Amino acid sequence: MFVGRVAPSSGSAQNIANSILSYLNETGFLLHELDVIRCDGTVTNTGWKTDSETTVPKSFSGPIGTQLSKCEKLPVVNFKSNECEISEIERKILSKDQQYLLIINYVVKSGSSPEDLSVREPGPLSHSRWLTTANRVLRFYLSIENPTDEHKILVSFIPKSCMPVWVHIKKGKYFTNGPEHVFEVIKSSSFLPENLLKVIDPSVIQRNTFFTHPGNVLLSMIVDKRDHIRELGFRRIIKARNLDSTRKSIRSFHSLNSISQLHTTLK
């Protein structure tokens, strides 16, 4: 049953939870009779910057962002290829926009564009649809003979990090795959300069450190396809129980503050 919409003041877990509770109280819901409430939204995730501040939900500002809405109409020029590894995935399970992302990644990697690319639609531009925005950033790159350094970074980041992480999630979308996805983000974004890693760290990695909690890492290990990883996971669980057999309460979870703290925890 659809309940309604809320608009949290920020994307923090505390503000989201407070907004939901306030809405339920204001609308007369009896919380003691409520079993589950599920929320799904993009409000606090929209409006992120491409190369400047956003203007409206379906456009960007800045020298790159302002060109994205009509980039598919621009002619393709001689562009420089971008070396990267593209993850294999079955095309039949992909949507039209997802297939476009896969195809244009191959185009950027090869340095040559097929003739039918001009008739393909990269998808509508919207802050809440990062995939179609990535499509347009790459399509715009094909029409620029001398791209800016900022544009080059975006064109490297999409196939080297965004695409692998997205394919990783597409292939394994269960809760137990969470730790693997966090590690994939860390690994695939490591080529970025320090100033950009400071953007990835708080906005992506820190917000997902829940999956690096020891309990969730062990959960991922015991469902791993490899026998020795599953066995190691079970041994770690048994050892932890024996070392702390007197504990009566549940250990509280504390999110990590940085990648370095995450690396320390994993040791």
JSON list of N, CA and C in Angstrom, two decimals, residues 167-216:
[
{"chain": "A", "resi": 167, "resn": "VAL", "atom": "N", "xyz": [28.02, -3.01, -13.26]},
{"chain": "A", "resi": 167, "resn": "VAL", "atom": "CA", "xyz": [27.93, -4.40, -13.73]},
{"chain": "A", "resi": 167, "resn": "VAL", "atom": "C", "xyz": [28.03, -5.35, -12.55]},
{"chain": "A", "resi": 168, "resn": "HIS", "atom": "N", "xyz": [28.90, -5.04, -11.61]},
{"chain": "A", "resi": 168, "resn": "HIS", "atom": "CA", "xyz": [29.07, -5.85, -10.40]},
{"chain": "A", "resi": 168, "resn": "HIS", "atom": "C", "xyz": [27.75, -5.96, -9.65]},
{"chain": "A", "resi": 169, "resn": "ILE", "atom": "N", "xyz": [27.07, -4.83, -9.49]},
{"chain": "A", "resi": 169, "resn": "ILE", "atom": "CA", "xyz": [25.79, -4.81, -8.78]},
{"chain": "A", "resi": 169, "resn": "ILE", "atom": "C", "xyz": [24.71, -5.51, -9.59]},
{"chain": "A", "resi": 170, "resn": "LYS", "atom": "N", "xyz": [24.74, -5.33, -10.90]},
{"chain": "A", "resi": 170, "resn": "LYS", "atom": "CA", "xyz": [23.75, -5.97, -11.78]},
{"chain": "A", "resi": 170, "resn": "LYS", "atom": "C", "xyz": [23.85, -7.49, -11.69]},
{"chain": "A", "resi": 171, "resn": "LYS", "atom": "N", "xyz": [25.05, -8.00, -11.56]},
{"chain": "A", "resi": 171, "resn": "LYS", "atom": "CA", "xyz": [25.26, -9.45, -11.49]},
{"chain": "A", "resi": 171, "resn": "LYS", "atom": "C", "xyz": [25.00, -10.02, -10.10]},
{"chain": "A", "resi": 172, "resn": "GLY", "atom": "N", "xyz": [25.17, -9.20, -9.07]},
{"chain": "A", "resi": 172, "resn": "GLY", "atom": "CA", "xyz": [24.98, -9.68, -7.70]},
{"chain": "A", "resi": 172, "resn": "GLY", "atom": "C", "xyz": [24.25, -8.65, -6.88]},
{"chain": "A", "resi": 173, "resn": "LYS", "atom": "N", "xyz": [22.93, -8.71, -6.84]},
{"chain": "A", "resi": 173, "resn": "LYS", "atom": "CA", "xyz": [22.13, -7.66, -6.21]},
{"chain": "A", "resi": 173, "resn": "LYS", "atom": "C", "xyz": [21.57, -8.08, -4.85]},
{"chain": "A", "resi": 174, "resn": "TYR", "atom": "N", "xyz": [22.16, -9.11, -4.25]},
{"chain": "A", "resi": 174, "resn": "TYR", "atom": "CA", "xyz": [21.68, -9.56, -2.95]},
{"chain": "A", "resi": 174, "resn": "TYR", "atom": "C", "xyz": [22.46, -8.85, -1.82]},
{"chain": "A", "resi": 175, "resn": "PHE", "atom": "N", "xyz": [21.87, -8.88, -0.64]},
{"chain": "A", "resi": 175, "resn": "PHE", "atom": "CA", "xyz": [22.49, -8.24, 0.52]},
{"chain": "A", "resi": 175, "resn": "PHE", "atom": "C", "xyz": [23.90, -8.78, 0.77]},
{"chain": "A", "resi": 176, "resn": "THR", "atom": "N", "xyz": [24.06, -10.08, 0.57]},
{"chain": "A", "resi": 176, "resn": "THR", "atom": "CA", "xyz": [25.36, -10.70, 0.83]},
{"chain": "A", "resi": 176, "resn": "THR", "atom": "C", "xyz": [26.44, -10.26, -0.15]},
{"chain": "A", "resi": 177, "resn": "ASN", "atom": "N", "xyz": [26.05, -9.60, -1.24]},
{"chain": "A", "resi": 177, "resn": "ASN", "atom": "CA", "xyz": [27.03, -9.09, -2.20]},
{"chain": "A", "resi": 177, "resn": "ASN", "atom": "C", "xyz": [27.53, -7.70, -1.84]},
{"chain": "A", "resi": 178, "resn": "GLY", "atom": "N", "xyz": [26.92, -7.09, -0.81]},
{"chain": "A", "resi": 178, "resn": "GLY", "atom": "CA", "xyz": [27.26, -5.72, -0.43]},
{"chain": "A", "resi": 178, "resn": "GLY", "atom": "C", "xyz": [28.74, -5.46, -0.21]},
{"chain": "A", "resi": 179, "resn": "PRO", "atom": "N", "xyz": [29.43, -6.28, 0.62]},
{"chain": "A", "resi": 179, "resn": "PRO", "atom": "CA", "xyz": [30.87, -6.05, 0.85]},
{"chain": "A", "resi": 179, "resn": "PRO", "atom": "C", "xyz": [31.68, -6.08, -0.44]},
{"chain": "A", "resi": 180, "resn": "GLU", "atom": "N", "xyz": [31.33, -6.98, -1.36]},
{"chain": "A", "resi": 180, "resn": "GLU", "atom": "CA", "xyz": [32.05, -7.06, -2.63]},
{"chain": "A", "resi": 180, "resn": "GLU", "atom": "C", "xyz": [31.90, -5.77, -3.42]},
{"chain": "A", "resi": 181, "resn": "HIS", "atom": "N", "xyz": [30.70, -5.19, -3.39]},
{"chain": "A", "resi": 181, "resn": "HIS", "atom": "CA", "xyz": [30.47, -3.95, -4.14]},
{"chain": "A", "resi": 181, "resn": "HIS", "atom": "C", "xyz": [31.28, -2.79, -3.57]},
{"chain": "A", "resi": 182, "resn": "VAL", "atom": "N", "xyz": [31.36, -2.72, -2.23]},
{"chain": "A", "resi": 182, "resn": "VAL", "atom": "CA", "xyz": [32.15, -1.65, -1.60]},
{"chain": "A", "resi": 182, "resn": "VAL", "atom": "C", "xyz": [33.62, -1.79, -2.00]},
{"chain": "A", "resi": 183, "resn": "PHE", "atom": "N", "xyz": [34.14, -3.01, -1.97]},
{"chain": "A", "resi": 183, "resn": "PHE", "atom": "CA", "xyz": [35.54, -3.24, -2.35]},
{"chain": "A", "resi": 183, "resn": "PHE", "atom": "C", "xyz": [35.77, -2.90, -3.82]},
{"chain": "A", "resi": 184, "resn": "GLU", "atom": "N", "xyz": [34.76, -3.17, -4.66]},
{"chain": "A", "resi": 184, "resn": "GLU", "atom": "CA", "xyz": [34.87, -2.86, -6.08]},
{"chain": "A", "resi": 184, "resn": "GLU", "atom": "C", "xyz": [34.97, -1.35, -6.29]},
{"chain": "A", "resi": 185, "resn": "VAL", "atom": "N", "xyz": [34.20, -0.58, -5.53]},
{"chain": "A", "resi": 185, "resn": "VAL", "atom": "CA", "xyz": [34.27, 0.89, -5.61]},
{"chain": "A", "resi": 185, "resn": "VAL", "atom": "C", "xyz": [35.67, 1.37, -5.23]},
{"chain": "A", "resi": 186, "resn": "ILE", "atom": "N", "xyz": [36.20, 0.84, -4.12]},
{"chain": "A", "resi": 186, "resn": "ILE", "atom": "CA", "xyz": [37.53, 1.24, -3.66]},
{"chain": "A", "resi": 186, "resn": "ILE", "atom": "C", "xyz": [38.59, 0.90, -4.70]},
{"chain": "A", "resi": 187, "resn": "LYS", "atom": "N", "xyz": [38.53, -0.31, -5.22]},
{"chain": "A", "resi": 187, "resn": "LYS", "atom": "CA", "xyz": [39.53, -0.76, -6.19]},
{"chain": "A", "resi": 187, "resn": "LYS", "atom": "C", "xyz": [39.46, 0.02, -7.50]},
{"chain": "A", "resi": 188, "resn": "SER", "atom": "N", "xyz": [38.25, 0.19, -8.02]},
{"chain": "A", "resi": 188, "resn": "SER", "atom": "CA", "xyz": [38.10, 0.80, -9.35]},
{"chain": "A", "resi": 188, "resn": "SER", "atom": "C", "xyz": [38.32, 2.31, -9.35]},
{"chain": "A", "resi": 189, "resn": "SER", "atom": "N", "xyz": [38.18, 2.95, -8.19]},
{"chain": "A", "resi": 189, "resn": "SER", "atom": "CA", "xyz": [38.36, 4.41, -8.14]},
{"chain": "A", "resi": 189, "resn": "SER", "atom": "C", "xyz": [39.74, 4.82, -7.66]},
{"chain": "A", "resi": 190, "resn": "SER", "atom": "N", "xyz": [40.61, 3.85, -7.41]},
{"chain": "A", "resi": 190, "resn": "SER", "atom": "CA", "xyz": [41.93, 4.15, -6.83]},
{"chain": "A", "resi": 190, "resn": "SER", "atom": "C", "xyz": [42.83, 4.95, -7.76]},
{"chain": "A", "resi": 191, "resn": "PHE", "atom": "N", "xyz": [42.52, 4.99, -9.07]},
{"chain": "A", "resi": 191, "resn": "PHE", "atom": "CA", "xyz": [43.35, 5.73, -10.02]},
{"chain": "A", "resi": 191, "resn": "PHE", "atom": "C", "xyz": [43.13, 7.23, -9.94]},
{"chain": "A", "resi": 192, "resn": "LEU", "atom": "N", "xyz": [42.06, 7.66, -9.28]},
{"chain": "A", "resi": 192, "resn": "LEU", "atom": "CA", "xyz": [41.73, 9.07, -9.21]},
{"chain": "A", "resi": 192, "resn": "LEU", "atom": "C", "xyz": [42.74, 9.84, -8.36]},
{"chain": "A", "resi": 193, "resn": "PRO", "atom": "N", "xyz": [42.96, 11.13, -8.69]},
{"chain": "A", "resi": 193, "resn": "PRO", "atom": "CA", "xyz": [43.85, 11.95, -7.85]},
{"chain": "A", "resi": 193, "resn": "PRO", "atom": "C", "xyz": [43.25, 12.16, -6.46]},
{"chain": "A", "resi": 194, "resn": "GLU", "atom": "N", "xyz": [44.09, 12.57, -5.52]},
{"chain": "A", "resi": 194, "resn": "GLU", "atom": "CA", "xyz": [43.69, 12.69, -4.12]},
{"chain": "A", "resi": 194, "resn": "GLU", "atom": "C", "xyz": [42.49, 13.60, -3.92]},
{"chain": "A", "resi": 195, "resn": "ASN", "atom": "N", "xyz": [42.43, 14.72, -4.65]},
{"chain": "A", "resi": 195, "resn": "ASN", "atom": "CA", "xyz": [41.33, 15.66, -4.45]},
{"chain": "A", "resi": 195, "resn": "ASN", "atom": "C", "xyz": [39.98, 15.06, -4.85]},
{"chain": "A", "resi": 196, "resn": "LEU", "atom": "N", "xyz": [39.97, 14.15, -5.83]},
{"chain": "A", "resi": 196, "resn": "LEU", "atom": "CA", "xyz": [38.72, 13.52, -6.24]},
{"chain": "A", "resi": 196, "resn": "LEU", "atom": "C", "xyz": [38.38, 12.32, -5.36]},
{"chain": "A", "resi": 197, "resn": "LEU", "atom": "N", "xyz": [39.39, 11.67, -4.83]},
{"chain": "A", "resi": 197, "resn": "LEU", "atom": "CA", "xyz": [39.13, 10.58, -3.88]},
{"chain": "A", "resi": 197, "resn": "LEU", "atom": "C", "xyz": [38.43, 11.11, -2.64]},
{"chain": "A", "resi": 198, "resn": "LYS", "atom": "N", "xyz": [38.69, 12.37, -2.31]},
{"chain": "A", "resi": 198, "resn": "LYS", "atom": "CA", "xyz": [38.03, 12.99, -1.16]},
{"chain": "A", "resi": 198, "resn": "LYS", "atom": "C", "xyz": [36.54, 13.20, -1.42]},
{"chain": "A", "resi": 199, "resn": "VAL", "atom": "N", "xyz": [36.15, 13.19, -2.70]},
{"chain": "A", "resi": 199, "resn": "VAL", "atom": "CA", "xyz": [34.73, 13.28, -3.06]},
{"chain": "A", "resi": 199, "resn": "VAL", "atom": "C", "xyz": [34.10, 11.90, -2.99]},
{"chain": "A", "resi": 200, "resn": "ILE", "atom": "N", "xyz": [34.80, 10.90, -3.54]},
{"chain": "A", "resi": 200, "resn": "ILE", "atom": "CA", "xyz": [34.29, 9.53, -3.55]},
{"chain": "A", "resi": 200, "resn": "ILE", "atom": "C", "xyz": [34.18, 8.96, -2.15]},
{"chain": "A", "resi": 201, "resn": "ASP", "atom": "N", "xyz": [35.16, 9.27, -1.30]},
{"chain": "A", "resi": 201, "resn": "ASP", "atom": "CA", "xyz": [35.20, 8.70, 0.05]},
{"chain": "A", "resi": 201, "resn": "ASP", "atom": "C", "xyz": [33.94, 9.01, 0.86]},
{"chain": "A", "resi": 202, "resn": "PRO", "atom": "N", "xyz": [33.59, 10.29, 1.10]},
{"chain": "A", "resi": 202, "resn": "PRO", "atom": "CA", "xyz": [32.40, 10.55, 1.93]},
{"chain": "A", "resi": 202, "resn": "PRO", "atom": "C", "xyz": [31.09, 10.29, 1.23]},
{"chain": "A", "resi": 203, "resn": "SER", "atom": "N", "xyz": [31.01, 10.56, -0.08]},
{"chain": "A", "resi": 203, "resn": "SER", "atom": "CA", "xyz": [29.72, 10.47, -0.77]},
{"chain": "A", "resi": 203, "resn": "SER", "atom": "C", "xyz": [29.33, 9.06, -1.17]},
{"chain": "A", "resi": 204, "resn": "VAL", "atom": "N", "xyz": [30.30, 8.16, -1.32]},
{"chain": "A", "resi": 204, "resn": "VAL", "atom": "CA", "xyz": [30.00, 6.80, -1.76]},
{"chain": "A", "resi": 204, "resn": "VAL", "atom": "C", "xyz": [30.44, 5.76, -0.73]},
{"chain": "A", "resi": 205, "resn": "ILE", "atom": "N", "xyz": [31.71, 5.77, -0.38]},
{"chain": "A", "resi": 205, "resn": "ILE", "atom": "CA", "xyz": [32.26, 4.70, 0.45]},
{"chain": "A", "resi": 205, "resn": "ILE", "atom": "C", "xyz": [31.78, 4.79, 1.89]},
{"chain": "A", "resi": 206, "resn": "GLN", "atom": "N", "xyz": [31.88, 5.97, 2.50]},
{"chain": "A", "resi": 206, "resn": "GLN", "atom": "CA", "xyz": [31.45, 6.10, 3.90]},
{"chain": "A", "resi": 206, "resn": "GLN", "atom": "C", "xyz": [29.98, 5.79, 4.07]},
{"chain": "A", "resi": 207, "resn": "ARG", "atom": "N", "xyz": [29.16, 6.15, 3.08]},
{"chain": "A", "resi": 207, "resn": "ARG", "atom": "CA", "xyz": [27.72, 5.92, 3.18]},
{"chain": "A", "resi": 207, "resn": "ARG", "atom": "C", "xyz": [27.37, 4.44, 3.05]},
{"chain": "A", "resi": 208, "resn": "ASN", "atom": "N", "xyz": [28.32, 3.63, 2.59]},
{"chain": "A", "resi": 208, "resn": "ASN", "atom": "CA", "xyz": [28.07, 2.21, 2.42]},
{"chain": "A", "resi": 208, "resn": "ASN", "atom": "C", "xyz": [28.94, 1.34, 3.32]},
{"chain": "A", "resi": 209, "resn": "THR", "atom": "N", "xyz": [29.58, 1.94, 4.34]},
{"chain": "A", "resi": 209, "resn": "THR", "atom": "CA", "xyz": [30.45, 1.15, 5.21]},
{"chain": "A", "resi": 209, "resn": "THR", "atom": "C", "xyz": [29.69, 0.16, 6.07]},
{"chain": "A", "resi": 210, "resn": "PHE", "atom": "N", "xyz": [28.37, 0.26, 6.08]},
{"chain": "A", "resi": 210, "resn": "PHE", "atom": "CA", "xyz": [27.56, -0.75, 6.78]},
{"chain": "A", "resi": 210, "resn": "PHE", "atom": "C", "xyz": [27.92, -2.14, 6.28]},
{"chain": "A", "resi": 211, "resn": "PHE", "atom": "N", "xyz": [28.22, -2.25, 4.97]},
{"chain": "A", "resi": 211, "resn": "PHE", "atom": "CA", "xyz": [28.52, -3.55, 4.39]},
{"chain": "A", "resi": 211, "resn": "PHE", "atom": "C", "xyz": [29.92, -4.05, 4.76]},
{"chain": "A", "resi": 212, "resn": "THR", "atom": "N", "xyz": [30.75, -3.18, 5.35]},
{"chain": "A", "resi": 212, "resn": "THR", "atom": "CA", "xyz": [32.08, -3.63, 5.76]},
{"chain": "A", "resi": 212, "resn": "THR", "atom": "C", "xyz": [32.12, -3.97, 7.25]},
{"chain": "A", "resi": 213, "resn": "HIS", "atom": "N", "xyz": [30.97, -3.92, 7.89]},
{"chain": "A", "resi": 213, "resn": "HIS", "atom": "CA", "xyz": [30.87, -4.38, 9.28]},
{"chain": "A", "resi": 213, "resn": "HIS", "atom": "C", "xyz": [31.30, -5.85, 9.31]},
{"chain": "A", "resi": 214, "resn": "PRO", "atom": "N", "xyz": [32.11, -6.26, 10.29]},
{"chain": "A", "resi": 214, "resn": "PRO", "atom": "CA", "xyz": [32.61, -7.64, 10.32]},
{"chain": "A", "resi": 214, "resn": "PRO", "atom": "C", "xyz": [31.52, -8.70, 10.14]},
{"chain": "A", "resi": 215, "resn": "GLY", "atom": "N", "xyz": [30.35, -8.47, 10.73]},
{"chain": "A", "resi": 215, "resn": "GLY", "atom": "CA", "xyz": [29.26, -9.44, 10.60]},
{"chain": "A", "resi": 215, "resn": "GLY", "atom": "C", "xyz": [28.81, -9.60, 9.17]},
{"chain": "A", "resi": 216, "resn": "ASN", "atom": "N", "xyz": [28.75, -8.49, 8.42]},
{"chain": "A", "resi": 216, "resn": "ASN", "atom": "CA", "xyz": [28.31, -8.55, 7.03]},
{"chain": "A", "resi": 216, "resn": "ASN", "atom": "C", "xyz": [29.39, -9.12, 6.11]}
]
